C-alpha cells in the first residue's frame, strides 16, 4: 500500500530552473512560442495530481474493503448457488405456512416467505459448480481414456502413508467434536443401502447403482491384508430419484434441515420430534442411570442389555464416544432450560416450554459456532469482516441450503484432526483411562459406566488437539475409521 508520495522539484540540480527563472528582455517571446512548454507542464502537473489523489484513496481504502466488495459481487451471482435449481421448479412440495408462528418448523420449511421450501429437510444440497458424471447423468467419473479411476484406497495409502503422524495444536479436542456436531446439524446424506452387502453380493445382472462405488483393497494393503479384506463397502447416496423426482444429472438429498437449528438434537421431521418429546414440562425423554441423565435407548439395541445405542434427532448420534457425549450433553441442557423456564413461567404450556427451550438451545449453538468455532477455522478477521458483519442483512433471494462442495469437501477438513484416542480425566485432572477411538465406534454405552461421562468431557476439554496437516490424518489413512480388531489406533499417538 502506498501511504504517501514524495514529490520533488529537483530545483537544486537545475532541472526546473528554466521554468522558474525571471524573464528579461532577451527572453521576451510571443505567447504562442511557449505553447509546447505549457502543454508539457500541464501534463506533468495532471499526472502528479492524479497520482496524489490515488495515493490518498489507497491510504483510506485498504485491500480488505476491496476484497469485501469483490466477495459481495460474487455472493450476488445467482448461478453460483443454484446449479441444481430444477428441483425447486419441478419437484418441490407445496407447503402451507403460518407466518404468525414465531418458532421454527422441525423440517426447516417456512423460513423464507417467498421460497418456503428452501433449506428444509429432504431437499437437495445446492451445487457451486456443475456435476461431472462420466455419462452426464449418474455414472462415476472415469480416467481420460475411459477406464475406471484407480482405487481410492490405493492412492490414499501411497500418498499419505508414513507421513508426519501427529503435531500438537493449541486448541483442545472439543474443536473437532464441535465441528462434527454442527456438521450433523446441517448435513445428512441419505445412503441407498437396499439391504445389499456390496462386497459379497454378486448380481448376475451387474453391479447395482448403490454398490458402484465399492472400493477395491490392494492385496498388499498395510492394514486390511492382515485380515484378508479385499473390498471396502462404500454405498452411494440416495438422490432425487429416490424421492420421486427424476432429475438429470442426479441430485443428492439432505435429510437434515440445512439451517443451524439443533435438528441433530430434536429431529428434522415431526415424526422424529414426537418420538423424542416427553410432552411434559417441555422436556425431552431421558433415562436416569446412577443419578445421571442420558438419551433414551434405541429400539435397535443388542440382546446384551449392557450394550445399547442412544436415540436422538440424528441417526449418527452413536458414531463415536465424543458425538454421543454431545447428544447427551445437549439433551441435559434442553431439559435444564425447560426446567428453569417453567419455574419462571408456571402458566406456560408444555408446547411453549418446549419451543422456547428449543429456541434458546438453537441460539446457543449458533452463538458458539459463529463467535468461538468459526474464528478458529476461518480466522478472526475474516469471520468478523465477512461472516459476522460483512453483508449480514437478510436477503430473501439467497438460498440457505448447504452446498454439496461444503458438506463433502470443505468441512471434511476436521477429519484431519480426529484424535486417535480419548482420555478420561477425573476431578483431580488425573488421566484414569485412555481408549482408542476405533474400539468404541457405535458403542456409546461406555459413557454410562461410573463417572465416564464427566471424565470424557473433562478429557476433551483438557487434551490438546491434533494440528491439521497437509499429509492428512494417518488415523483416517490407515484404518479408515473402520471397526477392525486389535489396538490399531494406539500407533498414531
Short mmCIF file of C-alpha atoms in Angstrom, two decimals:
data_model
loop_
_atom_site.label_atom_id
_atom_site.label_comp_id
_atom_site.label_asym_id
_atom_site.label_seq_id
_atom_site.Cartn_x
_atom_site.Cartn_y
_atom_site.Cartn_z
CA UNK A 1 0.00 0.00 0.00
CA UNK A 2 1.30 3.47 -0.87
CA UNK A 3 0.93 5.69 2.17
CA UNK A 4 2.38 8.84 0.74
CA UNK A 5 4.10 10.15 -2.39
CA UNK A 6 7.26 12.23 -2.12
CA UNK A 7 7.18 14.98 -4.74
CA UNK A 8 10.48 16.59 -5.68
CA UNK A 9 11.07 19.58 -7.88
CA UNK A 10 14.77 18.96 -8.24
CA UNK A 11 15.48 22.69 -8.32
CA UNK A 12 18.94 22.20 -6.89
CA UNK A 13 20.00 20.16 -9.87
CA UNK A 14 18.85 22.85 -12.25
CA UNK A 15 16.32 20.66 -13.98
CA UNK A 16 13.49 23.12 -13.27
CA UNK A 17 15.39 26.40 -13.28
CA UNK A 18 14.36 27.02 -16.85
CA UNK A 19 10.73 27.03 -15.73
CA UNK A 20 11.03 29.43 -12.79
CA UNK A 21 13.76 31.93 -13.70
CA UNK A 22 12.88 35.62 -14.12
CA UNK A 23 12.15 36.93 -17.54
CA UNK A 24 14.40 39.54 -19.12
CA UNK A 25 14.48 41.35 -22.38
CA UNK A 26 16.39 38.53 -24.07
CA UNK A 27 13.69 36.05 -23.16
CA UNK A 28 10.80 38.10 -24.45
CA UNK A 29 8.91 36.00 -26.99
CA UNK A 30 5.34 35.87 -28.29
CA UNK A 31 2.96 33.76 -26.17
CA UNK A 32 2.34 31.18 -28.86
CA UNK A 33 6.04 30.39 -28.79
CA UNK A 34 5.57 28.82 -25.32
CA UNK A 35 2.64 26.63 -26.33
CA UNK A 36 4.60 23.36 -26.31
CA UNK A 37 6.22 24.11 -22.96
CA UNK A 38 2.86 24.96 -21.41
CA UNK A 39 1.40 21.72 -22.72
CA UNK A 40 4.23 19.68 -21.21
CA UNK A 41 3.92 21.45 -17.86
CA UNK A 42 0.15 20.86 -17.81
CA UNK A 43 0.61 17.17 -18.49
CA UNK A 44 3.22 16.83 -15.74
CA UNK A 45 1.02 18.53 -13.16
CA UNK A 46 -2.00 16.46 -14.23
CA UNK A 47 -0.07 13.25 -13.69
CA UNK A 48 1.18 14.46 -10.31
CA UNK A 49 -2.32 15.44 -9.17
CA UNK A 50 -3.82 12.13 -10.28
CA UNK A 51 -1.03 10.20 -8.57
CA UNK A 52 -1.55 12.14 -5.37
CA UNK A 53 -5.30 11.57 -5.38
CA UNK A 54 -4.82 7.85 -6.00
CA UNK A 55 -2.39 7.62 -3.10
CA UNK A 56 -4.88 9.34 -0.80
CA UNK A 57 -7.66 6.99 -1.88
CA UNK A 58 -5.40 3.99 -1.44
CA UNK A 59 -4.45 5.21 2.01
CA UNK A 60 -8.04 5.41 3.20
CA UNK A 61 -9.45 2.38 1.37
CA UNK A 62 -7.50 -0.73 2.30
CA UNK A 63 -7.26 -4.01 0.47
CA UNK A 64 -9.75 -5.74 2.77
CA UNK A 65 -12.51 -3.38 1.66
CA UNK A 66 -11.73 -4.11 -1.97
CA UNK A 67 -11.75 -7.84 -1.33
CA UNK A 68 -15.03 -7.47 0.54
CA UNK A 69 -16.58 -5.68 -2.42
CA UNK A 70 -15.41 -8.46 -4.70
CA UNK A 71 -16.90 -11.05 -2.35
CA UNK A 72 -20.18 -9.13 -2.37
CA UNK A 73 -20.21 -9.25 -6.16
CA UNK A 74 -19.55 -12.98 -6.17
CA UNK A 75 -22.12 -13.71 -3.49
CA UNK A 76 -24.80 -11.93 -5.53
CA UNK A 77 -24.23 -14.09 -8.59
CA UNK A 78 -27.29 -16.28 -8.51
CA UNK A 79 -25.83 -19.06 -10.65
CA UNK A 80 -23.12 -19.85 -8.10
CA UNK A 81 -25.59 -21.25 -5.60
CA UNK A 82 -28.24 -22.63 -7.89
CA UNK A 83 -26.65 -25.22 -10.16
CA UNK A 84 -29.49 -27.63 -9.41
CA UNK A 85 -32.41 -25.23 -9.19
CA UNK A 86 -34.58 -27.54 -11.29
CA UNK A 87 -35.67 -29.41 -8.16
CA UNK A 88 -37.37 -26.34 -6.76
CA UNK A 89 -39.16 -25.72 -10.05
CA UNK A 90 -40.22 -29.29 -10.79
CA UNK A 91 -40.38 -31.33 -7.59
CA UNK A 92 -40.62 -29.11 -4.54
CA UNK A 93 -43.71 -29.98 -2.48
CA UNK A 94 -46.27 -27.32 -1.73
CA UNK A 95 -46.16 -26.32 1.91
CA UNK A 96 -48.61 -24.33 3.99
CA UNK A 97 -47.04 -21.77 6.32
CA UNK A 98 -48.36 -19.85 9.28
CA UNK A 99 -46.16 -16.76 9.29
CA UNK A 100 -47.57 -15.61 12.60
CA UNK A 101 -45.81 -18.56 14.26
CA UNK A 102 -42.63 -17.35 15.99
CA UNK A 103 -40.97 -20.78 16.15
CA UNK A 104 -39.03 -22.70 13.54
CA UNK A 105 -40.67 -25.71 11.95
CA UNK A 106 -38.99 -29.04 12.65
CA UNK A 107 -38.13 -29.65 8.99
CA UNK A 108 -36.93 -26.13 8.18
CA UNK A 109 -39.83 -25.12 5.92
CA UNK A 110 -41.40 -21.66 6.01
CA UNK A 111 -38.16 -19.90 6.91
CA UNK A 112 -38.37 -17.83 3.73
CA UNK A 113 -41.85 -16.46 2.88
CA UNK A 114 -41.00 -16.20 -0.82
CA UNK A 115 -39.42 -19.65 -1.04
CA UNK A 116 -40.75 -21.66 1.93
CA UNK A 117 -39.12 -24.93 0.85
CA UNK A 118 -35.56 -23.55 0.72
CA UNK A 119 -33.32 -25.02 3.40
CA UNK A 120 -35.81 -27.67 4.52
CA UNK A 121 -35.03 -31.34 5.07
CA UNK A 122 -35.32 -33.77 2.16
CA UNK A 123 -34.32 -31.10 -0.34
CA UNK A 124 -31.13 -31.11 -2.42
CA UNK A 125 -27.71 -29.90 -1.48
CA UNK A 126 -27.05 -26.94 -3.74
CA UNK A 127 -24.05 -27.09 -6.07
CA UNK A 128 -21.49 -24.34 -6.58
CA UNK A 129 -20.20 -25.97 -9.77
CA UNK A 130 -21.77 -28.32 -12.27
CA UNK A 131 -21.96 -32.06 -11.64
CA UNK A 132 -19.41 -34.14 -13.54
CA UNK A 133 -20.51 -37.70 -14.31
CA UNK A 134 -18.96 -39.90 -16.97
CA UNK A 135 -22.32 -40.26 -18.73
CA UNK A 136 -23.56 -36.79 -17.82
CA UNK A 137 -26.27 -38.28 -15.60
CA UNK A 138 -25.12 -40.57 -12.79
CA UNK A 139 -22.15 -42.78 -13.63
CA UNK A 140 -18.91 -42.36 -11.68
CA UNK A 141 -16.13 -40.35 -13.26
CA UNK A 142 -13.55 -42.20 -15.34
CA UNK A 143 -9.99 -41.50 -16.43
CA UNK A 144 -9.23 -39.66 -19.67
CA UNK A 145 -9.10 -42.95 -21.60
CA UNK A 146 -12.48 -44.05 -20.26
CA UNK A 147 -11.08 -46.61 -17.84
CA UNK A 148 -12.18 -46.71 -14.16
CA UNK A 149 -10.22 -44.46 -11.84
CA UNK A 150 -7.63 -46.14 -9.57
CA UNK A 151 -8.69 -47.47 -6.17
CA UNK A 152 -9.17 -44.59 -3.76
CA UNK A 153 -7.64 -46.73 -1.03
CA UNK A 154 -4.51 -47.43 -3.06
CA UNK A 155 -3.97 -43.76 -3.84
CA UNK A 156 -4.60 -42.76 -0.24
CA UNK A 157 -2.04 -45.15 1.19
CA UNK A 158 0.60 -44.26 -1.41
CA UNK A 159 0.17 -40.54 -0.83
CA UNK A 160 -0.12 -40.40 2.93
CA UNK A 161 1.44 -43.50 4.47
CA UNK A 162 4.43 -42.85 6.76
CA UNK A 163 3.93 -39.10 6.73
CA UNK A 164 4.02 -36.79 9.75
CA UNK A 165 1.96 -38.57 12.40
CA UNK A 166 0.96 -36.03 15.00
CA UNK A 167 1.70 -32.38 15.74
CA UNK A 168 0.03 -30.96 18.87
CA UNK A 169 -2.30 -27.99 18.44
CA UNK A 170 -3.05 -25.17 20.86
CA UNK A 171 -6.78 -25.95 20.55
CA UNK A 172 -8.26 -28.82 22.53
CA UNK A 173 -10.18 -31.81 21.21
CA UNK A 174 -13.51 -30.01 21.59
CA UNK A 175 -12.73 -28.14 18.35
CA UNK A 176 -13.08 -31.27 16.25
CA UNK A 177 -16.04 -32.54 18.24
CA UNK A 178 -17.97 -29.30 17.89
CA UNK A 179 -17.32 -29.38 14.16
CA UNK A 180 -18.82 -32.85 13.85
CA UNK A 181 -21.81 -31.83 15.96
CA UNK A 182 -22.55 -28.82 13.74
CA UNK A 183 -21.91 -30.81 10.56
CA UNK A 184 -24.62 -33.23 11.62
CA UNK A 185 -26.95 -30.27 12.16
CA UNK A 186 -26.80 -29.05 8.55
CA UNK A 187 -25.91 -32.15 6.56
CA UNK A 188 -27.10 -35.74 6.48
CA UNK A 189 -26.56 -37.59 3.22
CA UNK A 190 -29.04 -40.43 2.93
CA UNK A 191 -27.42 -43.72 1.90
CA UNK A 192 -29.01 -46.03 -0.66
CA UNK A 193 -28.48 -49.40 1.03
CA UNK A 194 -31.37 -51.58 -0.13
CA UNK A 195 -30.04 -54.17 2.30
CA UNK A 196 -27.18 -55.07 -0.04
CA UNK A 197 -23.73 -56.16 1.03
CA UNK A 198 -21.81 -54.65 -1.85
CA UNK A 199 -18.67 -56.65 -1.13
CA UNK A 200 -20.26 -60.11 -1.10
CA UNK A 201 -23.34 -59.94 -3.30
CA UNK A 202 -22.66 -60.98 -6.89
CA UNK A 203 -25.52 -59.86 -9.09
CA UNK A 204 -25.67 -61.58 -12.46
CA UNK A 205 -27.36 -58.52 -13.92
CA UNK A 206 -24.43 -56.33 -12.98
CA UNK A 207 -23.49 -54.07 -10.12
CA UNK A 208 -26.37 -52.05 -8.71
CA UNK A 209 -26.04 -48.28 -8.53
CA UNK A 210 -25.78 -48.43 -4.74
CA UNK A 211 -22.68 -50.64 -4.99
CA UNK A 212 -20.89 -48.90 -7.86
CA UNK A 213 -18.53 -47.05 -5.53
CA UNK A 214 -17.27 -50.06 -3.53
CA UNK A 215 -13.52 -49.68 -3.05
CA UNK A 216 -11.06 -52.38 -4.04
CA UNK A 217 -8.38 -53.07 -1.43
CA UNK A 218 -4.88 -53.88 -2.75
CA UNK A 219 -3.58 -57.29 -1.65
CA UNK A 220 -0.58 -55.60 0.00
CA UNK A 221 -2.64 -53.07 1.99
CA UNK A 222 -0.78 -52.28 5.26
CA UNK A 223 -3.89 -52.96 7.38
CA UNK A 224 -6.60 -54.88 5.56
CA UNK A 225 -4.31 -57.51 4.06
CA UNK A 226 -3.79 -58.86 7.58
CA UNK A 227 -7.50 -59.64 7.76
CA UNK A 228 -7.91 -60.87 4.17
CA UNK A 229 -10.14 -57.90 3.37
CA UNK A 230 -10.12 -57.05 -0.34
CA UNK A 231 -13.21 -54.86 -0.58
CA UNK A 232 -14.38 -51.82 1.37
CA UNK A 233 -18.11 -51.23 1.49
CA UNK A 234 -18.89 -47.76 0.20
CA UNK A 235 -22.51 -47.24 -0.71
CA UNK A 236 -23.63 -44.45 -3.00
CA UNK A 237 -26.05 -41.89 -1.62
CA UNK A 238 -29.72 -41.56 -2.37
CA UNK A 239 -30.73 -38.97 -4.92
CA UNK A 240 -33.78 -37.06 -6.01
CA UNK A 241 -34.87 -40.19 -7.92
CA UNK A 242 -35.47 -41.90 -4.58
CA UNK A 243 -37.85 -39.06 -3.74
CA UNK A 244 -39.93 -39.35 -6.94
CA UNK A 245 -38.05 -36.53 -8.62
CA UNK A 246 -36.27 -37.85 -11.75
CA UNK A 247 -33.79 -35.04 -12.37
CA UNK A 248 -30.72 -35.25 -14.59
CA UNK A 249 -27.96 -35.16 -13.62
CA UNK A 250 -28.75 -36.87 -10.33
CA UNK A 251 -29.18 -34.55 -7.36
CA UNK A 252 -28.24 -35.57 -3.82
CA UNK A 253 -30.67 -35.00 -0.97
CA UNK A 254 -30.03 -33.65 2.53
CA UNK A 255 -32.07 -35.50 5.15
CA UNK A 256 -31.35 -32.79 7.73
CA UNK A 257 -32.62 -29.24 7.71
CA UNK A 258 -29.95 -27.01 6.19
CA UNK A 259 -30.10 -24.46 9.00
CA UNK A 260 -28.16 -24.39 12.25
CA UNK A 261 -31.25 -25.11 14.32
CA UNK A 262 -30.39 -28.06 16.56
CA UNK A 263 -32.06 -30.59 14.27
CA UNK A 264 -29.48 -33.21 15.27
CA UNK A 265 -30.94 -32.98 18.78
CA UNK A 266 -34.65 -32.66 18.02
CA UNK A 267 -35.07 -34.28 14.61
CA UNK A 268 -35.78 -32.95 11.12
CA UNK A 269 -39.39 -34.07 10.83
CA UNK A 270 -42.46 -34.15 13.05
CA UNK A 271 -42.39 -37.92 13.45
CA UNK A 272 -38.90 -37.99 14.99
CA UNK A 273 -39.69 -34.93 17.08
CA UNK A 274 -42.77 -36.59 18.58
CA UNK A 275 -40.79 -39.73 19.45
CA UNK A 276 -38.24 -37.72 21.42
CA UNK A 277 -40.56 -35.41 23.37
CA UNK A 278 -41.96 -36.28 26.78
CA UNK A 279 -44.85 -33.80 26.33
CA UNK A 280 -44.43 -32.90 29.96
CA UNK A 281 -42.93 -29.60 31.05
CA UNK A 282 -41.36 -29.00 27.64
CA UNK A 283 -38.72 -31.67 28.19
CA UNK A 284 -37.19 -34.39 26.04
CA UNK A 285 -37.44 -38.06 27.01
CA UNK A 286 -34.46 -39.20 29.03
CA UNK A 287 -33.37 -42.08 31.24
CA UNK A 288 -31.73 -41.88 34.64
CA UNK A 289 -28.76 -44.07 35.43
CA UNK A 290 -26.81 -43.60 38.64
CA UNK A 291 -28.50 -40.20 39.07
CA UNK A 292 -27.26 -39.13 35.64
CA UNK A 293 -29.50 -38.17 32.71
CA UNK A 294 -28.96 -39.79 29.32
CA UNK A 295 -30.65 -40.06 25.94
CA UNK A 296 -33.29 -42.78 25.62
CA UNK A 297 -32.10 -46.10 24.29
CA UNK A 298 -32.78 -47.07 20.72
CA UNK A 299 -35.08 -49.95 19.83
CA UNK A 300 -32.23 -51.40 17.75
CA UNK A 301 -30.27 -52.49 20.78
CA UNK A 302 -28.12 -55.54 21.22
CA UNK A 303 -29.54 -58.57 23.01
CA UNK A 304 -26.94 -57.78 25.64
CA UNK A 305 -28.73 -55.35 27.96
CA UNK A 306 -25.39 -53.78 28.88
CA UNK A 307 -24.77 -52.78 25.26
CA UNK A 308 -27.12 -50.28 23.67
CA UNK A 309 -27.40 -47.33 21.32
CA UNK A 310 -28.88 -43.90 22.01
CA UNK A 311 -31.93 -42.48 20.30
CA UNK A 312 -31.62 -38.85 19.26
CA UNK A 313 -32.58 -36.48 16.47
CA UNK A 314 -29.79 -37.72 14.20
CA UNK A 315 -29.03 -41.29 13.15
CA UNK A 316 -25.28 -40.73 13.66
CA UNK A 317 -25.51 -40.00 17.38
CA UNK A 318 -23.62 -43.20 18.23
CA UNK A 319 -20.73 -42.98 15.76
CA UNK A 320 -18.14 -42.33 18.44
CA UNK A 321 -17.95 -41.55 22.13
CA UNK A 322 -17.43 -37.83 21.51
CA UNK A 323 -20.53 -37.26 19.42
CA UNK A 324 -22.58 -39.46 21.76
CA UNK A 325 -21.41 -37.32 24.67
CA UNK A 326 -22.54 -34.15 22.87
CA UNK A 327 -26.00 -35.56 22.22
CA UNK A 328 -26.38 -36.43 25.89
CA UNK A 329 -24.99 -33.06 26.93
CA UNK A 330 -27.50 -31.10 24.84
CA UNK A 331 -30.38 -33.30 25.95
CA UNK A 332 -29.45 -32.37 29.51
CA UNK A 333 -29.10 -28.72 28.54
CA UNK A 334 -32.52 -28.59 26.87
CA UNK A 335 -34.20 -30.16 29.88
CA UNK A 336 -32.33 -27.82 32.22
CA UNK A 337 -33.53 -24.78 30.26
CA UNK A 338 -37.10 -26.12 30.21
CA UNK A 339 -36.97 -26.68 33.97
CA UNK A 340 -35.74 -23.13 34.60
CA UNK A 341 -38.31 -21.61 32.26
CA UNK A 342 -41.11 -23.49 33.99
CA UNK A 343 -40.06 -22.09 37.36
CA UNK A 344 -40.17 -18.54 35.98
CA UNK A 345 -43.31 -19.10 33.87
CA UNK A 346 -45.57 -21.51 35.71
CA UNK A 347 -48.53 -20.88 33.39
CA UNK A 348 -46.71 -21.80 30.20
CA UNK A 349 -47.94 -24.90 28.39
CA UNK A 350 -45.77 -27.87 27.54
CA UNK A 351 -45.67 -26.71 23.92
CA UNK A 352 -44.48 -23.22 24.79
CA UNK A 353 -41.88 -24.53 27.22
CA UNK A 354 -40.59 -26.96 24.60
CA UNK A 355 -40.44 -24.40 21.80
CA UNK A 356 -38.83 -21.69 23.93
CA UNK A 357 -36.25 -24.16 25.23
CA UNK A 358 -35.54 -25.39 21.70
CA UNK A 359 -35.26 -21.80 20.53
CA UNK A 360 -32.79 -21.00 23.30
CA UNK A 361 -30.66 -24.09 22.62
CA UNK A 362 -30.57 -23.33 18.89
CA UNK A 363 -29.40 -19.80 19.62
CA UNK A 364 -26.63 -21.13 21.85
CA UNK A 365 -25.43 -23.47 19.08
CA UNK A 366 -25.40 -20.58 16.62
CA UNK A 367 -23.59 -18.30 19.05
CA UNK A 368 -20.84 -20.81 19.82
CA UNK A 369 -20.43 -21.63 16.13
CA UNK A 370 -20.10 -18.04 14.95
CA UNK A 371 -18.19 -16.49 17.85
CA UNK A 372 -15.99 -19.37 19.04
CA UNK A 373 -15.71 -22.06 16.36
CA UNK A 374 -15.52 -20.20 13.05
CA UNK A 375 -12.85 -17.70 14.18
CA UNK A 376 -10.54 -20.68 14.80
CA UNK A 377 -11.36 -22.33 11.48
CA UNK A 378 -11.54 -19.24 9.23
CA UNK A 379 -9.51 -16.72 11.21
CA UNK A 380 -10.76 -13.94 13.47
CA UNK A 381 -10.52 -11.12 10.94
CA UNK A 382 -12.23 -12.99 8.12
CA UNK A 383 -15.01 -14.20 10.40
CA UNK A 384 -15.59 -10.70 11.73
CA UNK A 385 -15.46 -8.94 8.37
CA UNK A 386 -17.11 -11.49 6.11
CA UNK A 387 -19.33 -13.64 8.33
CA UNK A 388 -20.49 -11.58 11.29
CA UNK A 389 -20.54 -8.01 9.98
CA UNK A 390 -19.95 -8.15 6.24
CA UNK A 391 -23.12 -8.18 4.14
CA UNK A 392 -25.12 -9.56 7.06
CA UNK A 393 -28.52 -8.18 6.12
CA UNK A 394 -31.28 -10.67 5.37
CA UNK A 395 -31.57 -11.37 1.66
CA UNK A 396 -34.64 -13.44 0.69
CA UNK A 397 -33.10 -14.22 -2.71
CA UNK A 398 -30.24 -16.26 -1.23
CA UNK A 399 -30.83 -19.99 -0.98
CA UNK A 400 -29.61 -21.04 2.50
CA UNK A 401 -29.22 -24.70 1.59
CA UNK A 402 -25.96 -26.47 2.40
CA UNK A 403 -23.73 -26.80 -0.65
CA UNK A 404 -22.53 -30.21 -1.72
CA UNK A 405 -18.98 -28.88 -2.03
CA UNK A 406 -19.05 -27.70 1.57
CA UNK A 407 -20.58 -30.84 3.03
CA UNK A 408 -18.48 -33.41 1.20
CA UNK A 409 -15.32 -31.38 0.72
CA UNK A 410 -14.58 -28.23 2.69
CA UNK A 411 -15.99 -29.30 6.05
CA UNK A 412 -14.10 -32.59 5.87
CA UNK A 413 -11.02 -30.63 6.94
CA UNK A 414 -11.90 -31.56 10.51
CA UNK A 415 -11.37 -35.24 9.67
CA UNK A 416 -7.74 -34.24 9.62
CA UNK A 417 -7.74 -33.59 13.37
CA UNK A 418 -9.75 -36.55 14.64
CA UNK A 419 -7.96 -37.84 17.75
CA UNK A 420 -6.78 -41.43 17.78
CA UNK A 421 -7.54 -41.79 21.49
CA UNK A 422 -9.90 -40.45 24.13
CA UNK A 423 -8.61 -39.60 27.59
CA UNK A 424 -10.78 -39.90 30.68
CA UNK A 425 -9.69 -37.38 33.33
CA UNK A 426 -11.02 -37.26 36.89
CA UNK A 427 -11.82 -34.23 39.04
CA UNK A 428 -8.18 -34.04 40.15
CA UNK A 429 -7.19 -33.77 36.48
CA UNK A 430 -5.50 -37.12 36.54
CA UNK A 431 -5.84 -39.35 33.48
CA UNK A 432 -7.54 -42.51 34.69
CA UNK A 433 -8.20 -44.22 31.36
CA UNK A 434 -7.24 -43.99 27.69
CA UNK A 435 -9.29 -45.72 24.99
CA UNK A 436 -8.86 -45.97 21.23
CA UNK A 437 -11.47 -44.11 19.22
CA UNK A 438 -11.84 -47.05 16.83
CA UNK A 439 -12.55 -49.51 19.66
CA UNK A 440 -15.73 -47.70 20.68
CA UNK A 441 -17.37 -46.66 17.43
CA UNK A 442 -21.10 -47.35 17.58
CA UNK A 443 -20.55 -48.47 21.18
CA UNK A 444 -21.59 -45.45 23.28
CA UNK A 445 -22.63 -47.37 26.38
CA UNK A 446 -19.20 -46.79 27.94
CA UNK A 447 -20.43 -43.28 28.78
CA UNK A 448 -22.89 -44.55 31.39
CA UNK A 449 -20.39 -46.58 33.34
CA UNK A 450 -19.35 -44.87 36.57
CA UNK A 451 -18.12 -41.32 36.03
CA UNK A 452 -17.11 -41.85 32.42
CA UNK A 453 -19.38 -39.10 31.08
CA UNK A 454 -17.81 -36.37 33.22
CA UNK A 455 -14.33 -37.78 32.78
CA UNK A 456 -14.56 -37.90 28.98
CA UNK A 457 -15.92 -34.35 28.82
CA UNK A 458 -13.04 -33.23 31.01
CA UNK A 459 -10.67 -35.15 28.76
CA UNK A 460 -11.92 -33.42 25.59
CA UNK A 461 -11.57 -30.08 27.35
CA UNK A 462 -8.09 -30.72 28.73
CA UNK A 463 -6.39 -32.66 25.93
CA UNK A 464 -4.59 -30.79 23.17
CA UNK A 465 -5.86 -31.45 19.70
CA UNK A 466 -4.08 -32.51 16.56
CA UNK A 467 -2.79 -29.86 14.16
CA UNK A 468 -4.21 -30.06 10.64
CA UNK A 469 -1.51 -31.35 8.29
CA UNK A 470 -1.12 -31.48 4.50
CA UNK A 471 -0.35 -35.20 4.80
CA UNK A 472 -3.82 -35.77 6.28
CA UNK A 473 -4.69 -37.70 9.41
CA UNK A 474 -3.00 -41.12 9.46
CA UNK A 475 -5.84 -42.46 11.60
CA UNK A 476 -8.10 -42.00 8.57
CA UNK A 477 -5.43 -43.05 6.10
CA UNK A 478 -4.64 -46.39 7.67
CA UNK A 479 -7.74 -47.58 9.47
CA UNK A 480 -10.38 -45.55 7.59
CA UNK A 481 -12.23 -45.46 10.92
CA UNK A 482 -13.45 -49.00 10.43
CA UNK A 483 -14.01 -51.37 13.29
CA UNK A 484 -11.05 -53.64 12.92
CA UNK A 485 -9.95 -55.73 15.89
CA UNK A 486 -6.83 -55.05 17.82
CA UNK A 487 -5.05 -51.95 19.02
CA UNK A 488 -4.76 -50.21 15.67
CA UNK A 489 -5.36 -46.65 16.87
CA UNK A 490 -2.66 -46.68 19.51
CA UNK A 491 0.13 -46.41 16.95
CA UNK A 492 -0.98 -42.95 15.91
CA UNK A 493 -0.47 -41.09 19.17
#
